[in-house]
Short mmCIF file of C-alpha atoms in Angstrom, two decimals:
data_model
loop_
_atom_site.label_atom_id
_atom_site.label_comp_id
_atom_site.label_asym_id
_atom_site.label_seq_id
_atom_site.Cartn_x
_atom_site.Cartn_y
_atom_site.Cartn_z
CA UNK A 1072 6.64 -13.91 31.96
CA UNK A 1073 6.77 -10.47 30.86
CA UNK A 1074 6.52 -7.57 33.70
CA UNK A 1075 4.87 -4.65 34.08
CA UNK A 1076 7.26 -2.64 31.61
CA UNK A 1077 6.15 -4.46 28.72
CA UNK A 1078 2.78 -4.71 29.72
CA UNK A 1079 2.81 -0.98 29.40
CA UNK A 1080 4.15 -1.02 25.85
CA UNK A 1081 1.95 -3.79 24.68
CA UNK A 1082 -1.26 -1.45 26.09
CA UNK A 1083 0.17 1.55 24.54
CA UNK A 1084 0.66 -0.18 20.88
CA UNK A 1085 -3.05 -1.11 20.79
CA UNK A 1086 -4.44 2.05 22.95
CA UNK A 1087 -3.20 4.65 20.43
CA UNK A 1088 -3.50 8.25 20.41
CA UNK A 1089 -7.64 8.78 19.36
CA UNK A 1090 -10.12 10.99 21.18
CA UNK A 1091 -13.82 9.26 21.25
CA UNK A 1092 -16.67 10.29 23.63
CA UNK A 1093 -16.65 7.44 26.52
CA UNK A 1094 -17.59 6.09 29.92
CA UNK A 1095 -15.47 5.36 32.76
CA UNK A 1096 -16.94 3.78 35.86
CA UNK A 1097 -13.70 4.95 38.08
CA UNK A 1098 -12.64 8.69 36.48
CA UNK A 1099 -15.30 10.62 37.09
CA UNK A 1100 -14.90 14.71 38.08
CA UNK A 1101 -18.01 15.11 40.26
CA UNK A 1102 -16.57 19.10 40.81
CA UNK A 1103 -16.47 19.62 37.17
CA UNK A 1104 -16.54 23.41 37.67
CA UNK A 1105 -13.22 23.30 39.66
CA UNK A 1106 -11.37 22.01 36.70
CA UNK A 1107 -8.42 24.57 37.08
CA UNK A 1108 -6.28 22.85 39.54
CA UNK A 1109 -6.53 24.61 42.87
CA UNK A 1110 -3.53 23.05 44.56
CA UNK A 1111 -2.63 24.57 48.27
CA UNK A 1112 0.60 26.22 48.32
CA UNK A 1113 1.87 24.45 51.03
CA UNK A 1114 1.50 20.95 52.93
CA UNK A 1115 1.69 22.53 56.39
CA UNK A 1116 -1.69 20.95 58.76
CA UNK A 1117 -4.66 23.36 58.83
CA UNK A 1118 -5.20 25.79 61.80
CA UNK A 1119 -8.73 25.85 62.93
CA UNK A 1120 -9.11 29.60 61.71
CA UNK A 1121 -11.94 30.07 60.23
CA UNK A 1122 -10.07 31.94 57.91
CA UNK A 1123 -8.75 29.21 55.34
CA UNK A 1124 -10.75 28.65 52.24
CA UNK A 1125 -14.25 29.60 51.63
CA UNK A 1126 -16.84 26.68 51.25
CA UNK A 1127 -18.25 28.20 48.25
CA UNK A 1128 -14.46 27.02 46.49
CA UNK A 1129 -14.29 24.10 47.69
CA UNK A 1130 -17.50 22.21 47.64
CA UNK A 1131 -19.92 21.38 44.66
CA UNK A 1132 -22.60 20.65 46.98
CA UNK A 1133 -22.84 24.12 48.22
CA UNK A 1134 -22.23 26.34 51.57
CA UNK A 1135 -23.26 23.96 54.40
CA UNK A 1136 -22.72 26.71 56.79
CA UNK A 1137 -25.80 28.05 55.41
CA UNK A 1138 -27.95 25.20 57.07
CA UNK A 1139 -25.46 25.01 60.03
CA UNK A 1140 -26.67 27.58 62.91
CA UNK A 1141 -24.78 27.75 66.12
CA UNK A 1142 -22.88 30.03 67.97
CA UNK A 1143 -18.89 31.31 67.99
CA UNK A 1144 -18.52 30.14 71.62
CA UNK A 1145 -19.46 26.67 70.52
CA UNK A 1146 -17.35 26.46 67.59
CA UNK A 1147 -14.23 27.79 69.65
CA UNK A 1148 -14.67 24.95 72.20
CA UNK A 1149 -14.72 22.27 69.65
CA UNK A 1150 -11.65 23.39 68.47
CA UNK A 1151 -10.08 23.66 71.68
CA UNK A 1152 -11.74 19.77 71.84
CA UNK A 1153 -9.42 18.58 68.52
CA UNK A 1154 -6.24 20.67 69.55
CA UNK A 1155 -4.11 17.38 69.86
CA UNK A 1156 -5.15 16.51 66.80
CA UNK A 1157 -4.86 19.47 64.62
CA UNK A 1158 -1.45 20.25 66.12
CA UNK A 1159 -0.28 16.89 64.38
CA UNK A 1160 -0.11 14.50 67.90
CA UNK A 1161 -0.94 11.38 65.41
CA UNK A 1162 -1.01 13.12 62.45
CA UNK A 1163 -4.53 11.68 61.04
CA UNK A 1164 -6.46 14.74 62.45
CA UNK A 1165 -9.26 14.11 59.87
CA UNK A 1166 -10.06 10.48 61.11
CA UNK A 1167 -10.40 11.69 64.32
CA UNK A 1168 -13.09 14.43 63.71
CA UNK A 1169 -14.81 12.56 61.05
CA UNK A 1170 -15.04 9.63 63.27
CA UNK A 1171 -16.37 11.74 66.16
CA UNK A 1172 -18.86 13.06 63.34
CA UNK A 1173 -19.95 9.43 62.28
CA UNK A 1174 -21.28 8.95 65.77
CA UNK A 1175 -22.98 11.89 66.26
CA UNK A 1176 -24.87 10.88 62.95
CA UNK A 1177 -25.44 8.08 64.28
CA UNK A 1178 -26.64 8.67 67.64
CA UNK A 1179 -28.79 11.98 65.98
CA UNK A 1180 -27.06 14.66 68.19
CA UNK A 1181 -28.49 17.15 65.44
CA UNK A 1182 -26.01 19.60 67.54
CA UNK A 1183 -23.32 18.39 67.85
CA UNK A 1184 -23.30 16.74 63.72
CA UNK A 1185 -23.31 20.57 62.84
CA UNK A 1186 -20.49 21.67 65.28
CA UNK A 1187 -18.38 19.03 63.42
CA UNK A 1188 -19.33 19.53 59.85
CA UNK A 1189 -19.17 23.13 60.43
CA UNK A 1190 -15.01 22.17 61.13
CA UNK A 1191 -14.57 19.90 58.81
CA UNK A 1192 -16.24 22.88 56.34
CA UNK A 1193 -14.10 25.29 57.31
CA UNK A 1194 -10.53 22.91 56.86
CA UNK A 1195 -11.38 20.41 53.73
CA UNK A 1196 -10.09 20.58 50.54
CA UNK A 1197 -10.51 18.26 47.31
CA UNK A 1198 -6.42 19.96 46.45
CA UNK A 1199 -5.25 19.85 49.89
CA UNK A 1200 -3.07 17.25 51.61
CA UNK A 1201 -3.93 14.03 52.32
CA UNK A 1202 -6.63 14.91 55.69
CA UNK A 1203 -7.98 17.63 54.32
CA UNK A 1204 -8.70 15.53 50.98
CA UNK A 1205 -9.91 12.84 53.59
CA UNK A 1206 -12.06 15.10 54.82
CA UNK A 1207 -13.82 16.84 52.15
CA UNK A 1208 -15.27 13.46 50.09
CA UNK A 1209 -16.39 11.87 53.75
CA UNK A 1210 -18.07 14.99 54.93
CA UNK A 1211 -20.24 15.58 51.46
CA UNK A 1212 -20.92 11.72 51.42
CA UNK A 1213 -22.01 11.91 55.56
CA UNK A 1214 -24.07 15.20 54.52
CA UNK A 1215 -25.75 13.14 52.20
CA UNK A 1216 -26.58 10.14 54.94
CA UNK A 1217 -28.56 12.75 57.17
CA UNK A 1218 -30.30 14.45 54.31
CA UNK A 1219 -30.92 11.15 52.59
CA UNK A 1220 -30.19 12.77 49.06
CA UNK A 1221 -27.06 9.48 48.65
CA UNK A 1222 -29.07 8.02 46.14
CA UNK A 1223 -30.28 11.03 43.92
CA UNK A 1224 -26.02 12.35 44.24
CA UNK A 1225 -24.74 9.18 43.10
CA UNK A 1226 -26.89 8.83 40.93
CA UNK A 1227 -26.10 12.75 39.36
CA UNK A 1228 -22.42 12.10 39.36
CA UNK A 1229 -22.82 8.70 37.44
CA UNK A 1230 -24.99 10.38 34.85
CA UNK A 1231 -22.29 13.42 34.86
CA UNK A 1232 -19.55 10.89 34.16
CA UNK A 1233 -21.06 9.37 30.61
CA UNK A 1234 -20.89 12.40 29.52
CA UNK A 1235 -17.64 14.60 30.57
CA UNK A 1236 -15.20 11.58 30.23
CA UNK A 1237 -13.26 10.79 27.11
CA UNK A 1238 -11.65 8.07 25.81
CA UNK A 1239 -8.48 9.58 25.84
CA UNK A 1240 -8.67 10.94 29.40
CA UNK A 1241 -9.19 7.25 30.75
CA UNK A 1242 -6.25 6.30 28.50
CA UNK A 1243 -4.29 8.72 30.44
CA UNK A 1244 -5.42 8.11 33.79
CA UNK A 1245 -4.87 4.47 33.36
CA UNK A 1246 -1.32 4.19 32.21
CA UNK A 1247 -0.69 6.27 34.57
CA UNK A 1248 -1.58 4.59 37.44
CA UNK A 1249 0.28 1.40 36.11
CA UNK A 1250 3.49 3.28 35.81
CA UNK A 1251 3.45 4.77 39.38
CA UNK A 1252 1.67 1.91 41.28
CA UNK A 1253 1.23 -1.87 41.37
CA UNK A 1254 -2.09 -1.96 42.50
CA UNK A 1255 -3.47 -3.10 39.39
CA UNK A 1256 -0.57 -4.39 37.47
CA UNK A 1257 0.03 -7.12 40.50
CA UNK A 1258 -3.59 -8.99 39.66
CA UNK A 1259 -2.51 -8.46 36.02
CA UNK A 1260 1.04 -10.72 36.62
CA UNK A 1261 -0.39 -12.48 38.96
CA UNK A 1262 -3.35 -13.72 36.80
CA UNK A 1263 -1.85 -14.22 33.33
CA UNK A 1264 0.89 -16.32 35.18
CA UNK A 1265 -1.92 -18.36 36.59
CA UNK A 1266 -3.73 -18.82 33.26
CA UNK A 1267 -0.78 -19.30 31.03
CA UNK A 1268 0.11 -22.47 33.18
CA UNK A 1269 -3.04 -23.78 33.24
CA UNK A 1270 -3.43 -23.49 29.54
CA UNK A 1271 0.07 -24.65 28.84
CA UNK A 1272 -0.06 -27.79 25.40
CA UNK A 1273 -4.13 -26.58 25.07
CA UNK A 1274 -4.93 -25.59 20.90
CA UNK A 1275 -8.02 -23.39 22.07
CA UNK A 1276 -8.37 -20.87 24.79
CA UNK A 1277 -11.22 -18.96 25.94
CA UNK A 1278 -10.88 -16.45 28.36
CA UNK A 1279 -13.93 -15.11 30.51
CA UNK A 1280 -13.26 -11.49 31.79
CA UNK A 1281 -14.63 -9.89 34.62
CA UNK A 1282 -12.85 -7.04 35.03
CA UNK A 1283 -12.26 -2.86 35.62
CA UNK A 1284 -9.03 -1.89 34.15
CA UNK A 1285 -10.50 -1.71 30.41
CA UNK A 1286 -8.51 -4.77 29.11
CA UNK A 1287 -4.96 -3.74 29.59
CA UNK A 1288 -3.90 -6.96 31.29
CA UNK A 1289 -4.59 -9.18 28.12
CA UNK A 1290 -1.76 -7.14 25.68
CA UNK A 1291 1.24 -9.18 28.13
CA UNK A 1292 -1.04 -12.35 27.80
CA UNK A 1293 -1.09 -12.31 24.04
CA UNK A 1294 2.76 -11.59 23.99
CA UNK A 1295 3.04 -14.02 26.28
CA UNK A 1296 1.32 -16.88 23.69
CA UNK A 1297 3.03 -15.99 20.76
CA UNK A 1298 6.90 -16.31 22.43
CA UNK A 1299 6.44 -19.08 24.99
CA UNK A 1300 3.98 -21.56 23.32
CA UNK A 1301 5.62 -23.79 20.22
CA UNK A 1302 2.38 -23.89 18.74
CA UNK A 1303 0.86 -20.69 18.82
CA UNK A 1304 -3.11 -21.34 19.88
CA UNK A 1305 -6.23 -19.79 19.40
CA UNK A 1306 -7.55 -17.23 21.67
CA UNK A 1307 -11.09 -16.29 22.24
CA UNK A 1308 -11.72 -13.55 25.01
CA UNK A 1309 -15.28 -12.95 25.96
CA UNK A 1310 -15.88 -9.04 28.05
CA UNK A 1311 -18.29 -8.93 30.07
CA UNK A 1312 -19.38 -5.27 30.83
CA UNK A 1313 -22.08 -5.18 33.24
CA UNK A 1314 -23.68 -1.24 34.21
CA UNK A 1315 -26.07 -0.10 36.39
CA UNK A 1316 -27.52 2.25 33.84
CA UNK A 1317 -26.28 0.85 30.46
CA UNK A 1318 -25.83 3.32 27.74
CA UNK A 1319 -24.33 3.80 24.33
CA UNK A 1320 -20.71 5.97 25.78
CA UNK A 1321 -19.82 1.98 27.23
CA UNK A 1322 -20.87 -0.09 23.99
CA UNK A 1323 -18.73 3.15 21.86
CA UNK A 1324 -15.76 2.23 24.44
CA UNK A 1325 -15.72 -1.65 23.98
CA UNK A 1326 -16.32 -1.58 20.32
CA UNK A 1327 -12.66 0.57 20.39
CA UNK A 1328 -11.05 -1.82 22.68
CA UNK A 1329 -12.09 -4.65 20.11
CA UNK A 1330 -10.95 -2.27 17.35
CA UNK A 1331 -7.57 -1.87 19.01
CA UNK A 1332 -7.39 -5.87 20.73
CA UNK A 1333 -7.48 -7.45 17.22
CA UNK A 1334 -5.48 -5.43 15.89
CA UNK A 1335 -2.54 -6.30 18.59
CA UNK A 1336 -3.46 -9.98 18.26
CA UNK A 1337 -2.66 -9.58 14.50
CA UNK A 1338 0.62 -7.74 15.34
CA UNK A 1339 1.48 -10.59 17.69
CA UNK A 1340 0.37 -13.49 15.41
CA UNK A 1341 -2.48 -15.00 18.09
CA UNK A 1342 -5.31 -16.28 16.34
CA UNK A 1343 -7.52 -13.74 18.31
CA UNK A 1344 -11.51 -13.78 18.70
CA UNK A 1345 -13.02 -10.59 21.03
CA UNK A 1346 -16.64 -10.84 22.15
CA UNK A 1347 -18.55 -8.15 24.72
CA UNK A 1348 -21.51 -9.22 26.60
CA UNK A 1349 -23.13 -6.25 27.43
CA UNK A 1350 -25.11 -6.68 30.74
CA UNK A 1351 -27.63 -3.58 32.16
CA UNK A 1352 -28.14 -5.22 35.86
CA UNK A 1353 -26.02 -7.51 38.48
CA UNK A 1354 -23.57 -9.70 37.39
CA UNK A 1355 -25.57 -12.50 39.09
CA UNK A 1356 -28.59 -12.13 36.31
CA UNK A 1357 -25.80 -13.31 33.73
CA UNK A 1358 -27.65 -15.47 31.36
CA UNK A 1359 -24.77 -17.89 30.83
CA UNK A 1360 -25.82 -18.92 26.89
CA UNK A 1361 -24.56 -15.43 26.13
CA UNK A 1362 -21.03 -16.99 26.84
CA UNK A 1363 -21.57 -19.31 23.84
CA UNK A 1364 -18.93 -21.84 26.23
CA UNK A 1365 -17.55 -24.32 23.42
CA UNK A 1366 -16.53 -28.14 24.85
CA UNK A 1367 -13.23 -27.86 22.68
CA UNK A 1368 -12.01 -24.61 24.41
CA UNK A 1369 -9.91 -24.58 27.84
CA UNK A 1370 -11.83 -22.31 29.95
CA UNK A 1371 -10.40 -19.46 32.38
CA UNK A 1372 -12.74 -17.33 34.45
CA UNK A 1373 -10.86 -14.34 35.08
CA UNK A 1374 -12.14 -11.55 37.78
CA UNK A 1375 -10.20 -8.34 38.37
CA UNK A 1376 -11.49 -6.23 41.04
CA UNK A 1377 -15.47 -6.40 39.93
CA UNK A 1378 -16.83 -8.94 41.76
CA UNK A 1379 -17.61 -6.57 44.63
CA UNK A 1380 -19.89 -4.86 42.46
CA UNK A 1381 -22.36 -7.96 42.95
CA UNK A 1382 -25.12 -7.00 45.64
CA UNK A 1383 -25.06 -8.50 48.95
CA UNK A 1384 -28.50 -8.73 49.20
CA UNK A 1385 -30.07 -12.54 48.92
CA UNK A 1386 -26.89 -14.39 48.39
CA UNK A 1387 -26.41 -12.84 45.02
CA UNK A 1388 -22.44 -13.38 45.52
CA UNK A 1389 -23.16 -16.85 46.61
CA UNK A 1390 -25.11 -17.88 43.68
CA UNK A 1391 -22.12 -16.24 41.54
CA UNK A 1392 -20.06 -18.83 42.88
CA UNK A 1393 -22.63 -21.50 41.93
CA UNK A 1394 -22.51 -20.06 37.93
CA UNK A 1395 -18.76 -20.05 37.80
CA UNK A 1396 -18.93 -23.55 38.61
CA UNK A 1397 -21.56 -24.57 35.96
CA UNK A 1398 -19.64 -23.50 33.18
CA UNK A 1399 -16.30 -26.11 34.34
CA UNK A 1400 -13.70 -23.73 34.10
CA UNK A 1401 -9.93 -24.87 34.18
CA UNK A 1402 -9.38 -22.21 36.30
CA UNK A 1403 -10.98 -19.06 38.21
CA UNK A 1404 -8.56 -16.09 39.06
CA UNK A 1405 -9.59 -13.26 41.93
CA UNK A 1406 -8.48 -10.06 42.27
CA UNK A 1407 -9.93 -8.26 44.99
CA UNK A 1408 -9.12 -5.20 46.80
CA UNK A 1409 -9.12 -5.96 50.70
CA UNK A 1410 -11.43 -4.59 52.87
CA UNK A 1411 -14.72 -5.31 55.12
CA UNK A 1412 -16.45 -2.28 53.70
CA UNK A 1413 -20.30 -3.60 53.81
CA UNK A 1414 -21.92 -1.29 55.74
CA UNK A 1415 -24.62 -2.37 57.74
CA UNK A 1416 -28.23 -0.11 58.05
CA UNK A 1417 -28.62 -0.28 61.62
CA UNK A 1418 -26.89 2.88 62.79
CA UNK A 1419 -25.90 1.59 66.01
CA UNK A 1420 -23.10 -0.22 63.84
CA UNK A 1421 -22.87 2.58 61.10
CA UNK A 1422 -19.55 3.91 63.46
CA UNK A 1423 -17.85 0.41 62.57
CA UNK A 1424 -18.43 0.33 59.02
CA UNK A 1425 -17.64 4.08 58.77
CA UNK A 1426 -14.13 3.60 60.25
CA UNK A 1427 -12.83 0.53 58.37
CA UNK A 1428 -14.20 2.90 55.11
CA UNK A 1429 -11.55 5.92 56.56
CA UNK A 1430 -9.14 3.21 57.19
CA UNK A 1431 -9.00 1.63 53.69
CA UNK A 1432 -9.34 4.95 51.58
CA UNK A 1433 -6.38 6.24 53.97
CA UNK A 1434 -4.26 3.66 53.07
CA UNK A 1435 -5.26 4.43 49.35
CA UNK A 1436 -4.86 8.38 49.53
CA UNK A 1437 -1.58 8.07 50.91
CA UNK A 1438 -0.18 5.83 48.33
CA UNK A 1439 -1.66 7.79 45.80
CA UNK A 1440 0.06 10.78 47.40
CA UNK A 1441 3.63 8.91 47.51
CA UNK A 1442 3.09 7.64 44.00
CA UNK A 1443 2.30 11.13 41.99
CA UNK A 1444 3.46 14.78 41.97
CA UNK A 1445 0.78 16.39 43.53
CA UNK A 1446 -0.19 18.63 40.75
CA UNK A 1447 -1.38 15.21 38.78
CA UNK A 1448 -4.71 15.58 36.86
CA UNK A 1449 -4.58 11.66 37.10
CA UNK A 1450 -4.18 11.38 40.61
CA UNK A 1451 -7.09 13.93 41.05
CA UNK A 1452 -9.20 12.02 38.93
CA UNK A 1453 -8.12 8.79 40.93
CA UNK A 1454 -8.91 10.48 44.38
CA UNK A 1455 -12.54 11.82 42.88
CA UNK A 1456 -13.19 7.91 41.97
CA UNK A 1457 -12.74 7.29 45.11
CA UNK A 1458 -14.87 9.76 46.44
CA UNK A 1459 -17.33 8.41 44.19
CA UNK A 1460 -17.31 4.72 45.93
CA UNK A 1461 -17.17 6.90 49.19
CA UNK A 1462 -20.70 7.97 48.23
CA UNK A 1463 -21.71 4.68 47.33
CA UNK A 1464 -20.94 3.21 50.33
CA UNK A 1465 -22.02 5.90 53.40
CA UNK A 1466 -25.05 7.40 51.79
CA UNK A 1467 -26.46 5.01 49.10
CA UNK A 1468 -28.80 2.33 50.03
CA UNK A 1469 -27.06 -1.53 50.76
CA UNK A 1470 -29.44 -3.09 48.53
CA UNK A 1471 -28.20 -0.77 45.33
CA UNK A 1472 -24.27 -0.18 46.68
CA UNK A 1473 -21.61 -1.80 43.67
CA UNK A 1474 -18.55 -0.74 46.37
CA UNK A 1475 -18.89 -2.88 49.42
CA UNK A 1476 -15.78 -5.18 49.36
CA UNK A 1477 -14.98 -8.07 51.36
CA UNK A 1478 -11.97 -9.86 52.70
CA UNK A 1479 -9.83 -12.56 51.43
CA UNK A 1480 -11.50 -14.52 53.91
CA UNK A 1481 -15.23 -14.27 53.40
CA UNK A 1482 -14.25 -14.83 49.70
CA UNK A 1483 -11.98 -17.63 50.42
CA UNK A 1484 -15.06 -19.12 51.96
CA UNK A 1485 -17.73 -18.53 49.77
CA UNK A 1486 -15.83 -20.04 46.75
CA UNK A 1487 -15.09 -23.19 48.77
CA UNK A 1488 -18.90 -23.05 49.33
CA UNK A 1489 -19.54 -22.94 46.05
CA UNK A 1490 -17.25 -26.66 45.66
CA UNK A 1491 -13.94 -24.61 44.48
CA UNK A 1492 -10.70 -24.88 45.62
CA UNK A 1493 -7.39 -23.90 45.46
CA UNK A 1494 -4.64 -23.78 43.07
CA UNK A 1495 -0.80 -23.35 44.34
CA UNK A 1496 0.71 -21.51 42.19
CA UNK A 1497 4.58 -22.12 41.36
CA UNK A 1498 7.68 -19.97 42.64
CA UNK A 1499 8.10 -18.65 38.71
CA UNK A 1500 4.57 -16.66 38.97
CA UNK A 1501 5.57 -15.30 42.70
CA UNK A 1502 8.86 -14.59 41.28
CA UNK A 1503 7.26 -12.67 38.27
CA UNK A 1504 5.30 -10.65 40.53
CA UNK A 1505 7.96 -9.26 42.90
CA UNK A 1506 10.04 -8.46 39.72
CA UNK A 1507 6.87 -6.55 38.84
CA UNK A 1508 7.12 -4.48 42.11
CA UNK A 1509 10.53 -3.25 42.13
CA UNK A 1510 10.05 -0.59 39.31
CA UNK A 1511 7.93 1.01 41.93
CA UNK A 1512 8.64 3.09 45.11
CA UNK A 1513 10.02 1.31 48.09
CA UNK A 1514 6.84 -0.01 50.84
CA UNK A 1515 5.41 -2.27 48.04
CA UNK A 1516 5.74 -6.39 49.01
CA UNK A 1517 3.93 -9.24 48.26
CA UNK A 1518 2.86 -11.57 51.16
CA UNK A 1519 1.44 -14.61 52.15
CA UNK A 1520 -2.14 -14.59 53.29
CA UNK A 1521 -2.62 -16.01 56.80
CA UNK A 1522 -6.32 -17.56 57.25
CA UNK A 1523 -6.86 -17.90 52.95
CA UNK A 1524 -5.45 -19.02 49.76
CA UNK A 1525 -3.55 -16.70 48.15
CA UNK A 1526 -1.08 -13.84 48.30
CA UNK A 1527 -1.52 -10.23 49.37
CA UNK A 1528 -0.13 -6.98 48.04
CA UNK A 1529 1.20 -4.67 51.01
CA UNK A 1530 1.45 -1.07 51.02
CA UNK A 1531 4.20 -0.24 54.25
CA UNK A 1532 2.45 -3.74 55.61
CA UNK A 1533 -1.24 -3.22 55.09
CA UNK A 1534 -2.77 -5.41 52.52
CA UNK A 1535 -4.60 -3.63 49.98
CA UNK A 1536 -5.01 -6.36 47.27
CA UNK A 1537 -5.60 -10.52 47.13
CA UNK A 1538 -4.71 -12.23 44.30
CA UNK A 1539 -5.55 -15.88 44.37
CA UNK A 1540 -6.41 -18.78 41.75
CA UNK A 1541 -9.28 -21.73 42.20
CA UNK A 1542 -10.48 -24.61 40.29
CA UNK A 1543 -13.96 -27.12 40.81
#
């Protein structure tokens, strides 16, 4: 099995140099008029002086001071209130005010929401440290809960995205990421390991993708055919790209990747077939003829970090489970990122749901800011994703959210539901991926999952990914 080092020079032979217009469901700049990079100078923790930067350059969504009335005296006390924190007592002061700020939402204390908005104003930054990054994508995305304007913002900052992001940008930000972090390149090894035994003395493959990382885990796989299998076999890979909104920048994007994917498979010597099923709705209105599933082929479902993107809403995940097993696959591979992030509607629970969001885009900030120099253009494009599925999830309606993750567990369960179960995988794939991590920085490690099939990748021990295989 190759590692991540080669998978990075196989994605780099067939994702040359080109600029094209493009869409990118996970790069988009929703402060597009901030595009010098306004870095802070230092790393030191904000002082509650009202004197730090001005709202006006630091938020797209305008001076909420403006709409904030309340007195000096007031302010002053609620600083006194978050002293401990502030002065660095856990070091996290940004959880602990936008915490206190989720329940006053929640319990509509109109008052004392604009006391803590009005602080978290005053010390956020999108180019700041890790709390005051924290703190500026959670406070525009809890502004937008209490004005109910989530859906129209999302909605503006999707629309933004087919049009400012290139080709080439993604490129950029993607290979980036790989080099400096496993958190995609671990599914990647983890799944291609999984397939290539499974398909191991089979003539014809087909491949069903389900994925977000633009197709840079099938360059290793197609290496991986042409030096480990005597008989080199057929390959047929079928993309499915399903969009909220559709559009031509995602049909220019995958008719490059095709461009670029045959051509590696003719470099490599793979008999090579790329389809793209383009899909404008859920992933659970598939229409499974599109698939064109042949009897002869051995079939892999393969799903990288999009089935959370499925609604929650009538079982929609559920009957998922159901299609994958009408089309007898060999084998299904799941990559998901862990996390309980669906957020319930009642607000007396919105508290809950907002601090296990905090929680899990912590952990991501802070790897992010251990992986990259902080004056990274891809790590700010990473962190304004992000900020993006923060919007999704606290201000956009349940019924319409394409963010709300779930544990190992509740997906453990549903597929066994659904009459799948699964595959242990050998020693040479877990092998494969902890060679994978040690090209990284030291607090990645693979473990085993406790209460699910499976194995977890840890960031300083907190799972952050599940990697697991099933079959019917």
């Amino acid at each position: 099995m190759h590692h991540q080092d080669q998978e990075e020079e196989c994605y780099n032979i067939f994702m040359d140099d080109e600029d094209f217009s493009s869409f990118s469901s996970r790069y988009y700049d929703p402060y597009n008029h901030h595009q010098q990079q306004q870095q802070t100078s230092n790393t030191t923790m904000p002082t509650t002086s009202t004197g730090g930067a001005t709202p006006s350059e630091n938020h797209a969504y305008g001076r909420l001071t403006d709409k904030l009335s309340y007195s000096y005296s007031a302010a002053r006390d609620l600083s006194l209130e978050f002293a401990a924190s502030l002065s660095g007592q856990n070091g996290k002061w940004a959880s602990d005010i936008l915490l206190e700020t989720a329940k006053a939402v929640a319990h509509r204390n109109t008052g004392r929401v604009q006391q803590l908005m009005w602080m978290l104003n005053e010390l956020s930054s999108p180019y700041g440290d890790v709390d005051q990054k924290l703190a500026f994508y959670f406070l525009h995305a809890l502004f937008c809960r209490m004005t109910d304007s989530g859906k129209r913002t999302y909605r503006t900052m999707i629309s933004a995205l087919e049009k400012n992001c290139s080709f080439e940008s993604t490129r950029k930000v993607v290979l980036k990421f790989q080099e400096v972090s496993p958190w995609t390149t671990f599914g990647h090894v983890f799944c291609n390991g999984a397939i290539i035994n499974t398909f191991e003395g089979e003539s014809k493959f087909h491949i069903i993708d389900i994925s977000n990382t633009f197709s840079t885990q099938w360059p290793t796989l197609l290496e991986a055919i042409a030096t480990r299998t005597q008989e080199t076999p057929h390959l047929r890979l079928t993309t499915i790209v399903a969009t909220k909104s559709g559009g031509a920048g995602v049909q220019r994007v995958m008719k490059e990747i095709r461009s670029r994917m045959e051509k590696f498979a003719r470099i490599m010597g793979v008999p090579f077939e790329f389809n793209v099923v383009h899909l404008a709705g859920d992933l659970s209105e598939l229409n499974l003829a599109e698939l064109e599933v042949k009897e002869d082929e051995a079939l892999a479902v393969n799903c990288v970090g999009k089935l959370h993107s499925v609604t929650t809403g009538d079982n929609h995940r559920d009957f998922l489970m159901s299609m994958f097993r009408m089309l007898h696959p060999r084998i299904v591979t799941v990559v998901e990122e862990e996390a309980d992030l669906d957020v319930d509607v009642d607000e007396d629970d919105f508290p809950r749901s907002f601090q296990e969001i905090l929680r899990f885009f912590r952990v991501y900030f802070e790897a992010l800011d251990e992986s990259f120099p902080r004056t990274s253009n891809e790590r700010l494009r990473l962190e304004q994703a992000a900020g993006t599925a923060v919007m999704d999830l606290i201000a956009c309606p349940p019924t319409e959210s394409v963010e709300r993750r779930d544990t190992a567990a509740r997906w453990s369960h549903r597929l066994q539901r659904g009459d799948f179960r699964p595959v242990s995988f050998n020693d040479e794939i877990c092998a494969d991926v902890r060679a994978s991590l040690k090209r990284y920085r030291e607090g990645w490690s693979i473990v085993p999952c406790s209460d699910s099939p499976g194995i977890f990748l840890s960031w300083k021990d907190q799972p952050v990914v599940w990697a697991s295989a099933w079959k019917p």
